[in-house]
Coordinates of C-alpha atoms in Angstrom, one line a residue:
Chain A
M1 CA 0.0 0.0 0.0
N2 CA 1.5 3.3 -1.1
G3 CA -1.5 5.6 -0.9
T4 CA -1.5 6.1 -4.7
P5 CA -5.0 6.0 -6.4
R6 CA -5.5 3.2 -8.8
D7 CA -4.4 3.3 -12.5
K8 CA -7.5 3.6 -14.7
T9 CA -5.8 3.5 -18.1
M10 CA -7.6 1.5 -20.7
T11 CA -7.7 0.9 -24.5
I12 CA -10.5 2.0 -26.8
D13 CA -11.6 -1.7 -27.0
D14 CA -11.7 -1.9 -23.2
V15 CA -14.1 1.0 -23.1
V16 CA -16.4 -0.5 -25.8
G17 CA -16.2 -3.8 -23.9
Q18 CA -17.8 -2.0 -20.9
L19 CA -20.8 -1.0 -23.0
E20 CA -23.9 -3.0 -23.7
S21 CA -26.7 -2.8 -26.2
G22 CA -29.7 -0.8 -25.0
M23 CA -27.6 1.5 -22.8
T24 CA -28.1 5.2 -22.5
I25 CA -24.9 7.0 -23.5
G26 CA -24.1 10.7 -23.0
V27 CA -21.5 12.2 -25.2
G28 CA -19.5 15.3 -24.1
G29 CA -18.3 18.2 -26.3
W30 CA -20.6 20.6 -28.1
G31 CA -21.7 20.2 -31.8
P32 CA -18.4 19.9 -33.7
R33 CA -16.2 20.7 -30.7
R34 CA -14.1 18.3 -28.6
K35 CA -16.1 15.2 -29.2
P36 CA -14.7 11.7 -28.2
M37 CA -14.7 10.7 -31.8
A38 CA -12.2 7.8 -31.5
L39 CA -14.7 6.2 -29.0
I40 CA -17.7 7.0 -31.3
R41 CA -15.9 5.5 -34.3
A42 CA -15.3 2.3 -32.3
I43 CA -18.9 2.1 -31.2
A44 CA -20.0 2.6 -34.8
N45 CA -17.9 -0.5 -35.7
S46 CA -19.0 -2.6 -32.8
E47 CA -21.9 -5.1 -32.4
L48 CA -23.7 -2.7 -30.0
T49 CA -27.3 -1.8 -30.9
D50 CA -30.4 0.0 -29.6
L51 CA -28.5 2.8 -27.9
T52 CA -30.0 5.9 -26.4
L53 CA -27.8 8.8 -27.2
V54 CA -27.8 12.0 -25.2
A55 CA -25.7 14.7 -26.9
W56 CA -25.2 18.3 -27.9
G57 CA -25.2 16.8 -31.3
G58 CA -22.5 16.9 -34.0
A59 CA -20.9 14.2 -36.1
D60 CA -21.2 11.8 -33.1
V61 CA -24.9 11.7 -33.7
G62 CA -24.5 11.6 -37.5
L63 CA -22.0 8.7 -37.5
L64 CA -24.0 6.6 -35.0
A65 CA -27.3 7.3 -36.8
R66 CA -25.8 6.2 -40.1
A67 CA -24.4 3.1 -38.5
G68 CA -27.9 2.2 -37.3
K69 CA -26.9 2.3 -33.6
I70 CA -29.4 4.8 -32.2
R71 CA -32.8 3.7 -31.0
K72 CA -33.6 6.8 -29.1
L73 CA -32.0 10.3 -29.5
V74 CA -32.1 13.1 -26.9
Y75 CA -30.8 16.4 -28.3
A76 CA -31.5 20.2 -28.6
F77 CA -29.7 20.6 -31.9
V78 CA -27.4 18.6 -34.3
S79 CA -25.0 20.8 -36.3
L80 CA -21.5 20.9 -37.7
D81 CA -21.5 24.7 -37.6
S82 CA -19.6 25.5 -40.8
V83 CA -21.9 22.9 -42.3
P84 CA -25.1 24.0 -40.5
L85 CA -27.2 20.9 -40.9
E86 CA -25.7 17.4 -40.2
P87 CA -26.6 15.3 -43.3
N88 CA -26.6 11.9 -41.7
F89 CA -28.8 13.1 -38.9
Q90 CA -31.1 14.8 -41.4
K91 CA -31.3 11.6 -43.4
A92 CA -32.1 9.6 -40.3
R93 CA -34.9 12.0 -39.4
Q94 CA -36.3 12.3 -42.9
E95 CA -36.3 8.5 -43.4
G96 CA -37.7 7.9 -39.9
T97 CA -34.9 5.4 -38.9
I98 CA -34.6 6.5 -35.3
S99 CA -37.6 5.1 -33.4
E100 CA -37.7 7.6 -30.5
I101 CA -36.9 11.3 -30.9
V102 CA -36.6 13.6 -27.9
E103 CA -35.9 17.1 -29.1
I104 CA -35.7 19.5 -26.2
D105 CA -34.6 23.1 -25.5
E106 CA -30.9 23.6 -24.7
G107 CA -31.7 25.1 -21.3
M108 CA -33.8 22.0 -20.5
F109 CA -31.0 19.8 -21.6
N110 CA -28.6 21.6 -19.3
A111 CA -31.1 21.4 -16.4
G112 CA -31.6 17.7 -17.1
L113 CA -27.9 17.1 -16.8
Q114 CA -27.7 19.2 -13.7
A115 CA -30.6 17.3 -12.1
A116 CA -29.0 13.9 -12.9
A117 CA -25.6 15.1 -11.6
Q118 CA -27.3 16.3 -8.3
R119 CA -29.4 13.0 -8.1
L120 CA -32.6 15.0 -8.3
P121 CA -35.6 13.7 -10.4
F122 CA -36.0 17.1 -12.1
L123 CA -35.1 20.8 -12.0
P124 CA -37.6 23.6 -12.7
I125 CA -37.1 25.8 -15.7
R126 CA -39.2 28.2 -17.8
A127 CA -37.8 26.8 -21.1
G128 CA -40.3 24.7 -23.0
L129 CA -43.4 26.4 -21.8
G130 CA -45.7 27.2 -24.7
S131 CA -43.4 25.5 -27.2
D132 CA -43.9 22.3 -29.2
V133 CA -41.2 20.7 -27.1
M134 CA -44.0 20.1 -24.6
V135 CA -46.4 18.8 -27.3
H136 CA -43.9 16.4 -28.9
N137 CA -42.6 15.1 -25.5
P138 CA -45.7 14.4 -23.5
Q139 CA -43.6 12.6 -20.9
I140 CA -42.2 16.0 -19.8
K141 CA -44.5 17.5 -17.1
T142 CA -44.9 20.9 -15.5
V143 CA -44.8 21.5 -11.8
T144 CA -46.6 24.2 -9.8
S145 CA -44.4 26.4 -7.6
P146 CA -45.2 25.9 -3.9
Y147 CA -44.2 29.6 -3.4
A148 CA -46.3 32.5 -4.6
D149 CA -44.6 35.2 -6.7
A150 CA -44.9 38.9 -6.0
D151 CA -48.3 39.0 -7.6
G152 CA -49.5 36.1 -5.5
V153 CA -49.4 33.7 -8.4
H154 CA -48.1 30.1 -8.1
E155 CA -46.3 29.7 -11.4
D156 CA -46.4 26.6 -13.5
L157 CA -42.9 25.7 -14.6
V158 CA -41.4 22.8 -16.7
A159 CA -40.0 20.0 -14.6
A160 CA -37.0 19.2 -16.7
P161 CA -36.5 15.5 -16.1
A162 CA -33.0 14.3 -15.1
L163 CA -31.0 13.0 -17.9
N164 CA -29.6 9.9 -16.1
L165 CA -26.9 8.2 -18.1
D166 CA -25.5 4.7 -17.9
V167 CA -22.3 5.9 -19.4
A168 CA -20.6 9.2 -20.3
L169 CA -17.9 9.5 -22.9
V170 CA -15.8 12.7 -23.1
H171 CA -12.6 13.8 -24.7
M172 CA -10.1 16.1 -22.8
N173 CA -6.8 17.6 -23.7
R174 CA -4.8 16.1 -20.8
A175 CA -5.5 13.5 -18.2
D176 CA -3.5 11.6 -15.6
K177 CA -3.9 7.8 -15.3
H178 CA -6.2 8.2 -12.3
G179 CA -8.9 10.2 -14.2
N180 CA -8.1 13.8 -13.3
A181 CA -8.3 15.8 -16.5
T182 CA -8.0 19.3 -18.0
Y183 CA -9.4 21.1 -20.9
L184 CA -7.0 23.6 -22.4
G185 CA -9.4 25.3 -24.9
P186 CA -11.8 28.2 -24.2
D187 CA -14.8 26.3 -23.0
P188 CA -15.4 23.3 -20.6
Y189 CA -18.7 22.5 -22.4
F190 CA -20.6 20.2 -20.1
D191 CA -18.2 17.3 -19.8
D192 CA -18.1 17.3 -16.0
L193 CA -21.9 17.3 -15.8
F194 CA -22.1 14.3 -18.3
C195 CA -19.6 12.4 -16.1
M196 CA -21.6 13.2 -12.9
A197 CA -24.9 12.3 -14.6
A198 CA -23.6 8.8 -15.5
D199 CA -23.1 5.5 -13.6
K200 CA -19.8 5.2 -15.4
A201 CA -17.6 7.7 -17.2
F202 CA -14.8 7.2 -19.6
A203 CA -12.4 10.0 -20.7
S204 CA -10.3 9.8 -23.8
C205 CA -7.5 12.4 -24.0
E206 CA -4.8 13.7 -26.3
Q207 CA -2.1 12.8 -23.8
I208 CA -1.8 11.1 -20.5
V209 CA 0.6 13.0 -18.2
D210 CA 1.8 12.8 -14.6
T211 CA -0.6 14.4 -12.1
A212 CA 1.9 17.2 -11.5
G213 CA 1.9 17.8 -15.2
L214 CA -1.8 18.7 -15.3
T215 CA -1.1 22.1 -13.7
V216 CA 2.4 22.8 -14.6
D217 CA 1.5 25.1 -17.5
T218 CA -2.2 25.8 -17.0
P219 CA -4.3 27.1 -14.1
V220 CA -5.8 24.6 -11.7
Q221 CA -9.3 25.9 -12.7
R222 CA -8.9 24.0 -15.9
V223 CA -8.9 20.7 -14.1
L224 CA -12.5 20.0 -15.0
L225 CA -12.7 16.3 -14.2
N226 CA -11.8 14.8 -10.8
R227 CA -10.9 11.1 -10.6
M228 CA -14.0 10.5 -8.4
M229 CA -16.1 11.1 -11.6
V230 CA -14.0 9.0 -14.0
D231 CA -13.8 5.2 -14.4
G232 CA -11.4 4.9 -17.2
V233 CA -8.9 6.9 -19.2
V234 CA -7.8 6.3 -22.7
E235 CA -4.9 8.1 -24.5
T236 CA -6.2 8.7 -28.1
P237 CA -4.0 11.3 -29.9
N238 CA -6.0 13.2 -32.5
G239 CA -9.0 11.3 -31.0
A240 CA -11.4 14.2 -31.4
H241 CA -10.7 14.5 -35.1
F242 CA -12.5 15.9 -37.1
T243 CA -13.9 18.1 -34.4
T244 CA -11.9 20.8 -32.5
C245 CA -9.6 20.0 -29.7
T246 CA -8.3 23.6 -29.1
P247 CA -5.4 24.3 -28.6
D248 CA -4.0 20.9 -29.7
Y249 CA -5.8 21.2 -33.1
E250 CA -8.7 23.0 -34.7
R251 CA -11.5 21.5 -36.7
D252 CA -10.5 19.7 -39.9
E253 CA -12.7 21.7 -42.2
R254 CA -11.6 20.0 -45.3
F255 CA -12.2 16.5 -43.9
Q256 CA -15.6 17.7 -42.5
R257 CA -16.6 18.9 -46.0
A258 CA -15.6 15.5 -47.4
Y259 CA -17.7 13.8 -44.6
A260 CA -20.7 16.0 -45.3
E261 CA -20.5 15.5 -49.1
A262 CA -20.3 11.7 -48.7
A263 CA -23.2 11.7 -46.2
R264 CA -25.3 13.8 -48.5
G265 CA -24.4 11.8 -51.6
S266 CA -25.6 8.4 -52.8
D267 CA -25.3 5.2 -50.8
E268 CA -22.2 4.4 -53.0
D269 CA -20.6 7.7 -52.0
W270 CA -21.1 6.9 -48.3
A271 CA -19.8 3.3 -48.8
A272 CA -16.6 4.7 -50.4
F273 CA -16.1 7.1 -47.6
H274 CA -16.8 4.5 -45.0
E275 CA -14.5 2.0 -46.7
R276 CA -11.6 4.5 -46.9
F277 CA -11.9 5.9 -43.4
L278 CA -14.2 4.1 -41.1
S279 CA -14.0 0.4 -41.8
G280 CA -10.8 -0.3 -39.8
D281 CA -9.6 0.5 -36.3
E282 CA -8.5 3.9 -34.9
A283 CA -4.9 3.5 -36.1
S284 CA -6.1 2.8 -39.7
Y285 CA -8.5 5.8 -39.5
Q286 CA -5.6 8.1 -38.4
A287 CA -3.4 6.7 -41.2
A288 CA -6.2 7.3 -43.8
V289 CA -6.6 10.9 -42.4
R290 CA -2.9 11.6 -42.8
A291 CA -3.0 10.3 -46.4
F292 CA -6.1 12.5 -47.0
A293 CA -4.2 15.5 -45.7
E294 CA -1.1 14.8 -47.7
E295 CA -3.2 14.3 -50.9
A296 CA -4.9 17.6 -50.3
A297 CA -1.6 19.4 -49.7
K298 CA -0.2 18.4 -53.1
Chain B
M1 CA -14.7 62.0 -45.0
T2 CA -13.6 59.4 -47.5
S3 CA -15.4 58.8 -50.8
S4 CA -16.7 55.3 -49.7
A5 CA -19.2 56.9 -47.3
S6 CA -22.0 58.6 -49.2
T7 CA -25.7 58.8 -48.4
T8 CA -26.5 58.7 -52.1
D9 CA -25.5 55.0 -52.4
I10 CA -27.1 53.5 -49.3
T11 CA -27.7 49.8 -49.9
R12 CA -30.5 47.6 -48.5
A13 CA -27.9 45.8 -46.3
D14 CA -27.0 49.2 -44.7
V15 CA -30.6 49.9 -44.0
C16 CA -31.0 46.4 -42.4
A17 CA -27.9 46.9 -40.3
A18 CA -29.3 50.2 -38.9
A19 CA -32.7 48.5 -38.3
V20 CA -31.1 45.7 -36.3
A21 CA -29.1 48.3 -34.4
D22 CA -32.3 50.2 -33.5
A23 CA -33.8 47.0 -32.0
F24 CA -31.0 47.1 -29.4
S25 CA -30.9 50.9 -28.9
E26 CA -32.9 51.0 -25.7
D27 CA -31.7 47.8 -24.0
G28 CA -29.1 49.4 -21.7
E29 CA -26.5 47.2 -20.1
I30 CA -27.4 43.7 -21.2
F31 CA -25.9 40.9 -23.3
G32 CA -26.7 41.6 -26.9
S33 CA -26.5 38.1 -28.4
P34 CA -26.7 38.0 -32.2
M35 CA -27.0 34.8 -34.3
G36 CA -25.7 35.3 -37.8
L37 CA -23.9 38.0 -39.6
M38 CA -26.4 40.8 -40.0
P39 CA -27.5 40.6 -36.4
M40 CA -23.8 40.7 -35.4
L41 CA -23.2 43.7 -37.6
G42 CA -26.3 45.5 -36.2
V43 CA -25.5 44.8 -32.6
R44 CA -22.0 46.1 -33.0
L45 CA -23.3 49.2 -34.7
A46 CA -25.7 49.8 -31.8
K47 CA -22.8 49.5 -29.4
L48 CA -20.8 52.1 -31.3
T49 CA -23.8 54.5 -31.6
S50 CA -27.0 54.3 -29.6
N51 CA -26.1 51.9 -26.8
P52 CA -22.4 51.8 -25.7
D53 CA -23.4 49.9 -22.5
L54 CA -24.2 46.7 -24.6
V55 CA -22.2 43.6 -23.6
L56 CA -21.0 41.7 -26.7
S57 CA -19.4 38.3 -27.1
D58 CA -17.4 36.6 -29.8
G59 CA -20.2 34.1 -30.1
E60 CA -17.9 31.4 -28.7
S61 CA -16.7 32.0 -25.1
L62 CA -15.4 35.6 -24.6
F63 CA -17.0 38.9 -23.7
L64 CA -15.5 41.5 -25.9
G65 CA -13.9 44.6 -24.4
G66 CA -13.8 46.3 -27.8
V67 CA -15.9 46.2 -31.0
P68 CA -13.9 44.3 -33.6
P69 CA -15.1 44.1 -37.2
V70 CA -17.4 41.1 -38.0
G71 CA -15.3 38.0 -38.6
A72 CA -12.3 39.4 -36.7
K73 CA -10.8 37.9 -33.5
A74 CA -11.3 39.5 -30.1
D75 CA -8.8 42.2 -29.2
V76 CA -9.5 43.2 -25.6
V77 CA -11.5 40.6 -23.5
E78 CA -13.7 41.7 -20.6
G79 CA -15.1 38.4 -19.5
W80 CA -15.8 34.7 -20.0
I81 CA -19.1 33.4 -21.4
P82 CA -18.7 29.7 -22.3
F83 CA -21.8 27.9 -23.6
R84 CA -22.9 26.8 -20.1
R85 CA -22.9 30.3 -18.7
V86 CA -25.1 31.5 -21.5
F87 CA -27.9 29.6 -19.9
D88 CA -27.3 31.4 -16.6
V89 CA -27.7 34.8 -18.4
V90 CA -30.8 33.6 -20.2
A91 CA -32.4 32.8 -16.8
Y92 CA -31.0 36.0 -15.3
G93 CA -32.8 37.8 -18.1
K94 CA -30.2 40.5 -19.0
R95 CA -30.0 39.4 -22.6
H96 CA -31.5 40.2 -25.9
V97 CA -31.0 37.5 -28.5
M98 CA -31.6 38.0 -32.2
M99 CA -32.1 34.6 -33.8
G100 CA -32.8 33.3 -37.3
A101 CA -36.2 31.9 -38.3
T102 CA -36.9 29.4 -40.9
Q103 CA -40.6 30.1 -40.4
V104 CA -42.5 32.8 -38.5
D105 CA -46.3 32.9 -38.2
K106 CA -48.9 35.5 -37.7
D107 CA -48.7 35.0 -33.9
G108 CA -45.0 35.5 -33.8
N109 CA -44.1 31.9 -33.3
Q110 CA -40.8 30.8 -34.8
N111 CA -39.6 27.5 -36.2
I112 CA -36.0 26.3 -36.5
S113 CA -36.7 22.6 -35.8
A114 CA -38.2 20.9 -38.8
I115 CA -40.4 21.5 -41.9
G116 CA -43.4 19.2 -42.3
P117 CA -44.7 16.8 -39.7
F118 CA -42.4 16.5 -36.7
D119 CA -42.6 12.6 -36.6
R120 CA -41.3 12.4 -40.2
P121 CA -40.1 15.8 -41.3
K122 CA -39.9 16.7 -45.0
R123 CA -36.7 18.6 -44.0
Q124 CA -35.0 18.3 -40.7
L125 CA -33.4 21.6 -39.5
L126 CA -31.1 22.3 -36.6
G127 CA -33.5 21.4 -33.8
S128 CA -35.2 23.9 -31.5
R129 CA -31.8 24.8 -29.9
G130 CA -32.4 27.5 -27.2
A131 CA -35.5 29.1 -28.9
P132 CA -38.1 27.8 -26.4
G133 CA -36.1 29.0 -23.4
N134 CA -35.0 32.3 -25.0
T135 CA -38.5 33.4 -25.8
V136 CA -39.9 32.8 -22.3
S137 CA -36.8 34.1 -20.5
N138 CA -35.3 37.1 -22.2
R139 CA -36.0 39.7 -25.0
T140 CA -35.9 38.0 -28.4
S141 CA -35.9 39.3 -31.9
Y142 CA -35.7 37.6 -35.3
W143 CA -33.7 38.3 -38.4
V144 CA -35.0 37.0 -41.8
P145 CA -32.7 37.7 -44.8
K146 CA -35.1 36.5 -47.4
H147 CA -38.7 37.6 -46.7
S148 CA -41.1 35.2 -48.5
T149 CA -44.3 33.3 -48.1
R150 CA -42.2 30.2 -47.3
V151 CA -40.9 32.0 -44.1
F152 CA -44.0 34.0 -43.2
V153 CA -46.6 31.4 -42.9
D154 CA -50.1 31.2 -41.3
A155 CA -48.9 28.7 -38.7
V156 CA -45.4 27.3 -38.2
D157 CA -44.9 23.6 -38.5
V158 CA -43.0 23.3 -35.1
V159 CA -43.2 26.0 -32.4
S160 CA -39.6 26.5 -31.3
G161 CA -39.7 30.2 -30.4
V162 CA -42.9 31.1 -28.5
G163 CA -45.0 34.1 -29.5
P164 CA -47.0 36.2 -27.0
K165 CA -50.3 34.4 -27.6
R166 CA -48.9 31.0 -26.9
A167 CA -47.0 32.3 -23.9
K168 CA -50.1 33.7 -22.4
E169 CA -52.0 30.5 -23.0
A170 CA -49.2 28.6 -21.2
G171 CA -49.6 30.7 -18.1
V172 CA -47.7 33.3 -16.1
G173 CA -44.5 31.2 -16.0
A174 CA -44.3 31.5 -19.7
S175 CA -45.7 35.0 -20.3
K176 CA -43.9 36.9 -17.4
Y177 CA -40.7 37.5 -19.4
N178 CA -41.9 36.8 -22.9
D179 CA -40.9 39.7 -25.0
I180 CA -40.7 39.3 -28.8
H181 CA -39.3 42.7 -29.7
R182 CA -38.6 43.0 -33.4
I183 CA -38.6 41.0 -36.6
V184 CA -36.3 42.6 -39.1
T185 CA -36.3 41.3 -42.7
N186 CA -34.7 42.4 -46.0
L187 CA -38.0 44.2 -46.7
A188 CA -39.4 45.6 -43.5
V189 CA -39.5 45.8 -39.7
F190 CA -42.3 44.3 -37.5
D191 CA -43.2 43.7 -33.9
V192 CA -45.9 41.4 -32.4
K193 CA -48.2 44.1 -31.0
G194 CA -51.0 43.8 -33.6
P195 CA -54.6 43.0 -32.7
G196 CA -54.6 39.8 -30.5
D197 CA -50.8 39.8 -30.3
T198 CA -50.2 39.4 -34.0
V199 CA -47.3 40.4 -36.3
R200 CA -47.6 44.1 -37.0
L201 CA -45.8 46.0 -39.8
L202 CA -43.8 48.9 -38.4
S203 CA -42.0 50.2 -41.4
V204 CA -41.0 49.2 -45.0
H205 CA -37.4 49.7 -46.2
P206 CA -36.8 52.4 -48.8
G207 CA -37.7 51.2 -52.2
V208 CA -40.2 48.6 -50.9
T209 CA -43.9 49.0 -51.0
V210 CA -46.4 47.7 -48.4
A211 CA -48.0 45.7 -51.3
E212 CA -44.7 44.0 -51.9
V213 CA -44.4 43.1 -48.2
Q214 CA -47.9 41.7 -48.1
E215 CA -47.3 39.8 -51.3
A216 CA -44.3 38.1 -49.7
T217 CA -46.2 37.3 -46.5
G218 CA -48.4 34.2 -46.1
F219 CA -50.9 35.9 -43.8
D220 CA -52.9 39.1 -43.8
L221 CA -50.9 41.9 -42.3
G222 CA -54.1 43.9 -41.8
V223 CA -52.7 47.1 -43.1
S224 CA -55.8 49.3 -43.8
D225 CA -53.9 52.4 -44.9
P226 CA -50.6 51.5 -46.7
A227 CA -49.7 55.2 -47.1
A228 CA -49.6 55.5 -43.3
V229 CA -46.8 52.9 -43.0
P230 CA -43.6 54.8 -42.4
E231 CA -40.3 54.1 -44.3
T232 CA -37.5 52.5 -42.3
R233 CA -35.0 55.2 -41.6
T234 CA -31.8 55.3 -43.6
P235 CA -28.5 55.1 -41.7
T236 CA -26.7 58.4 -40.8
M237 CA -23.4 59.3 -42.3
E238 CA -21.7 58.3 -39.1
E239 CA -23.4 54.8 -39.2
L240 CA -22.4 54.4 -42.9
V241 CA -18.8 55.1 -42.1
L242 CA -18.9 52.6 -39.2
I243 CA -20.6 49.9 -41.3
R244 CA -18.4 50.3 -44.4
E245 CA -15.0 51.2 -42.9
V246 CA -15.0 49.8 -39.4
L247 CA -17.4 46.9 -38.9
D248 CA -17.7 45.3 -42.4
P249 CA -15.1 46.6 -44.7
K250 CA -15.1 43.4 -46.7
G251 CA -18.8 43.7 -47.5
L252 CA -19.8 40.3 -45.9
R253 CA -23.3 41.8 -45.4
F254 CA -23.9 41.6 -49.1
K255 CA -23.8 37.8 -48.9
E256 CA -27.0 38.0 -46.8
V257 CA -28.6 41.0 -48.4
P258 CA -27.2 41.5 -51.9
A259 CA -26.8 45.1 -53.2
A260 CA -29.6 45.7 -55.6

């Protein structure tokens, strides 16, 4: 016994091995920013089915929808930003291939994560009142305030239901082997909330460093994840590609355009893109991405 | 004064920028939160003219200390506003967001979710994003670069942003802070203070007739006396210099509203 917390380093396959069909999986990041894409690619290639996905959606939603992995989707938006509409998500919606759609307001989504992280069944919020979010999601109820407002009125508010997750998947810039982790970009997004809303959380990262290395060149306020929240750590360099992982790298716009064109194109177009980039493991994906970049640079 | 600023060649895009700026002129010290290029240009114009107290962000995670041109990086930073904190400000209420709208109906409801039936959309859009929460929590305006009967419809397919009528029907929790302030388009300016909380024409841009606006709108605007509808004001010389030489020297605004 040396008082050292346990080593939680894992491989991508170890993480996928911890998942089961039918699970509810929350994915960190935001739209096309700092998504755990290496883990998403591995899930797309796995035998897993009937997943419930909870995400501020980007290509994570698109890829898993196209791979037929999503039974239920909980989202407020799905976008690639510079490509505003995610073509694989659009296709899935327009062809009706996702059986259960839960489109909610962003504030409700945040409140739902907060509620789950605080082990509350719901949190009150105005967002959703009067909108079709309440019409299309009849499971979402309102709650009457027990306290009167200044006019003596007891307001009815939305009871944003907790977004309880079986598993959270996030991608960070740096982590230690115990599960402490930092973001070095401008925005933490909601990754700590996803981890706290989940029974199990796995963090991929650009680089695993010593614990002391986490704060050697960055303020302690950037240590977003504490090891209490994290069950496994995977080193996956360039693992957020083609989303941002500022400051390690920005979004690969050229690759994203190629992705969107293939997704928008014929089944053959997608099959060719899939064959070239997505049919193998993470190492072969990264090799194909390097070849794509070299080709474009010529 | 340089030759590029002249009141004789005011474009429709310049008029739109000033109309957007006017929507923010009386907001005081709040977070002016634009979605898209023309709203961003207009909000920055307001900060340099009518409302220097406005708080601006780079749309990503920083509060801006200065007023950089659209598309430029932040110079001075006065605060931190990551995505999560935006929700705090929405609930706090000191925010005026100007959003896009794929559809707007006669009651001022907005749709950015999907076209056609929600269960099986003809065209899936972004998703409702923050529109439901924005509209019941802080002042909200809309920007529509291509005013047409496809956008201005009798009833939106999905209510993302909540108009005043729906907010009142949903109760005090929804209506208390519901404040749909302006709808600015490439043709005209509206609010939602018509009879029974309906969309009301406030002004038509120079060179546009009331009949043209009605023609491009899929519901009756109820204008009994077209001659009484004022013309949207043209930008001042100071505003033209700011738009052309400071905020949008590359003319990005013409991608949204082409120069006629």
